[in-house]
């Protein structure tokens, strides 16, 4: 089943996000290589692909896991969470309708 992992950044976490990004992306690369990643990316604070110092308000990851518990375990091990980039992470089941 698919799960949406909704992450909210902590205030002032942009530098932590930048320094931890390679480790975060490595985990997403692994999901992609396994064919389980549907979409992933950050939410810019402003309406721009590169928000500069305005930074990001969080991230969205949609991926396939065997269970809600597996998805939560995966999210709990994210380097962004450990580094304090994410203030809150919510994991929800997701029913993919489009694209078909």
mmCIF file of C-alpha atoms in Angstrom:
data_model
loop_
_atom_site.group_PDB
_atom_site.id
_atom_site.type_symbol
_atom_site.label_atom_id
_atom_site.label_comp_id
_atom_site.label_asym_id
_atom_site.label_seq_id
_atom_site.Cartn_x
_atom_site.Cartn_y
_atom_site.Cartn_z
ATOM 1 C CA UNK A 1 0.000 0.000 0.000
ATOM 2 C CA UNK A 2 1.035 3.601 -0.481
ATOM 3 C CA UNK A 3 1.621 6.015 2.382
ATOM 4 C CA UNK A 4 1.919 9.801 2.474
ATOM 5 C CA UNK A 5 4.625 11.085 4.776
ATOM 6 C CA UNK A 6 3.881 14.735 5.591
ATOM 7 C CA UNK A 7 6.734 16.570 7.264
ATOM 8 C CA UNK A 8 6.746 20.040 8.824
ATOM 9 C CA UNK A 9 10.053 21.872 9.200
ATOM 10 C CA UNK A 10 11.153 23.382 12.486
ATOM 11 C CA UNK A 11 11.665 27.140 12.563
ATOM 12 C CA UNK A 12 15.150 28.147 11.481
ATOM 13 C CA UNK A 13 16.119 24.691 10.220
ATOM 14 C CA UNK A 14 17.341 25.644 6.727
ATOM 15 C CA UNK A 15 21.057 25.174 7.476
ATOM 16 C CA UNK A 16 20.370 21.797 9.107
ATOM 17 C CA UNK A 17 18.348 20.851 6.026
ATOM 18 C CA UNK A 18 21.223 21.791 3.726
ATOM 19 C CA UNK A 19 23.863 19.905 5.699
ATOM 20 C CA UNK A 20 21.741 16.754 6.112
ATOM 21 C CA UNK A 21 20.361 16.685 2.556
ATOM 22 C CA UNK A 22 22.812 14.101 1.107
ATOM 23 C CA UNK A 23 21.864 11.497 3.741
ATOM 24 C CA UNK A 24 18.165 12.265 3.308
ATOM 25 C CA UNK A 25 18.392 11.913 -0.480
ATOM 26 C CA UNK A 26 20.312 8.629 -0.201
ATOM 27 C CA UNK A 27 17.329 7.050 1.556
ATOM 28 C CA UNK A 28 14.968 8.361 -1.113
ATOM 29 C CA UNK A 29 17.303 7.021 -3.815
ATOM 30 C CA UNK A 30 17.048 3.604 -2.197
ATOM 31 C CA UNK A 31 13.236 3.717 -2.281
ATOM 32 C CA UNK A 32 13.370 4.830 -5.910
ATOM 33 C CA UNK A 33 15.801 2.051 -6.851
ATOM 34 C CA UNK A 34 13.413 -0.449 -5.252
ATOM 35 C CA UNK A 35 10.531 0.946 -7.342
ATOM 36 C CA UNK A 36 8.617 2.082 -4.246
ATOM 37 C CA UNK A 37 8.889 5.887 -4.469
ATOM 38 C CA UNK A 38 5.963 7.691 -6.110
ATOM 39 C CA UNK A 39 6.903 11.316 -5.397
ATOM 40 C CA UNK A 40 9.045 13.296 -2.968
ATOM 41 C CA UNK A 41 10.024 16.896 -2.513
ATOM 42 C CA UNK A 42 10.023 19.965 -0.291
ATOM 43 C CA UNK A 43 7.431 22.710 0.150
ATOM 44 C CA UNK A 44 9.074 26.124 -0.487
ATOM 45 C CA UNK A 45 7.934 28.848 1.898
ATOM 46 C CA UNK A 46 7.497 31.222 -1.032
ATOM 47 C CA UNK A 47 6.185 30.635 -4.553
ATOM 48 C CA UNK A 48 9.567 29.775 -6.081
ATOM 49 C CA UNK A 49 11.413 26.603 -7.037
ATOM 50 C CA UNK A 50 14.475 27.950 -5.181
ATOM 51 C CA UNK A 51 13.207 29.942 -2.195
ATOM 52 C CA UNK A 52 16.711 31.009 -1.143
ATOM 53 C CA UNK A 53 16.919 32.109 2.487
ATOM 54 C CA UNK A 54 13.118 31.878 2.884
ATOM 55 C CA UNK A 55 13.643 28.115 2.987
ATOM 56 C CA UNK A 56 11.072 25.390 3.192
ATOM 57 C CA UNK A 57 8.047 24.656 5.358
ATOM 58 C CA UNK A 58 8.288 20.878 5.066
ATOM 59 C CA UNK A 59 8.276 17.929 2.690
ATOM 60 C CA UNK A 60 5.985 15.349 1.127
ATOM 61 C CA UNK A 61 6.958 11.758 0.401
ATOM 62 C CA UNK A 62 4.573 9.211 -1.110
ATOM 63 C CA UNK A 63 5.942 5.692 -1.230
ATOM 64 C CA UNK A 64 4.961 2.050 -0.986
ATOM 65 C CA UNK A 65 5.456 0.130 2.255
ATOM 66 C CA UNK A 66 4.173 -3.214 3.540
ATOM 67 C CA UNK A 67 2.277 -1.578 6.404
ATOM 68 C CA UNK A 68 1.574 1.675 8.199
ATOM 69 C CA UNK A 69 4.014 0.585 10.903
ATOM 70 C CA UNK A 70 6.763 0.012 8.311
ATOM 71 C CA UNK A 71 6.109 3.460 6.834
ATOM 72 C CA UNK A 72 6.284 5.042 10.296
ATOM 73 C CA UNK A 73 9.530 3.211 11.100
ATOM 74 C CA UNK A 74 11.038 4.407 7.828
ATOM 75 C CA UNK A 75 9.934 8.002 8.500
ATOM 76 C CA UNK A 76 11.221 7.888 12.087
ATOM 77 C CA UNK A 77 14.696 6.987 10.784
ATOM 78 C CA UNK A 78 14.923 9.972 8.428
ATOM 79 C CA UNK A 79 18.138 11.998 8.892
ATOM 80 C CA UNK A 80 16.107 15.218 8.699
ATOM 81 C CA UNK A 81 14.127 14.152 11.755
ATOM 82 C CA UNK A 82 17.274 13.178 13.669
ATOM 83 C CA UNK A 83 18.950 16.501 12.767
ATOM 84 C CA UNK A 84 15.967 18.568 13.913
ATOM 85 C CA UNK A 85 14.909 19.713 10.443
ATOM 86 C CA UNK A 86 11.453 18.228 10.929
ATOM 87 C CA UNK A 87 9.398 19.371 13.894
ATOM 88 C CA UNK A 88 6.539 17.001 13.084
ATOM 89 C CA UNK A 89 6.006 13.992 10.832
ATOM 90 C CA UNK A 90 2.604 12.505 10.000
ATOM 91 C CA UNK A 91 2.204 9.208 8.149
ATOM 92 C CA UNK A 92 -1.124 8.381 6.513
ATOM 93 C CA UNK A 93 -2.368 5.657 4.171
ATOM 94 C CA UNK A 94 -2.703 6.981 0.616
ATOM 95 C CA UNK A 95 -4.937 5.684 -2.174
ATOM 96 C CA UNK A 96 -3.392 6.495 -5.532
ATOM 97 C CA UNK A 97 -6.037 7.311 -8.142
ATOM 98 C CA UNK A 98 -3.996 9.339 -10.656
ATOM 99 C CA UNK A 99 -1.890 8.951 -12.603
ATOM 100 C CA UNK A 100 -3.255 5.580 -13.639
#
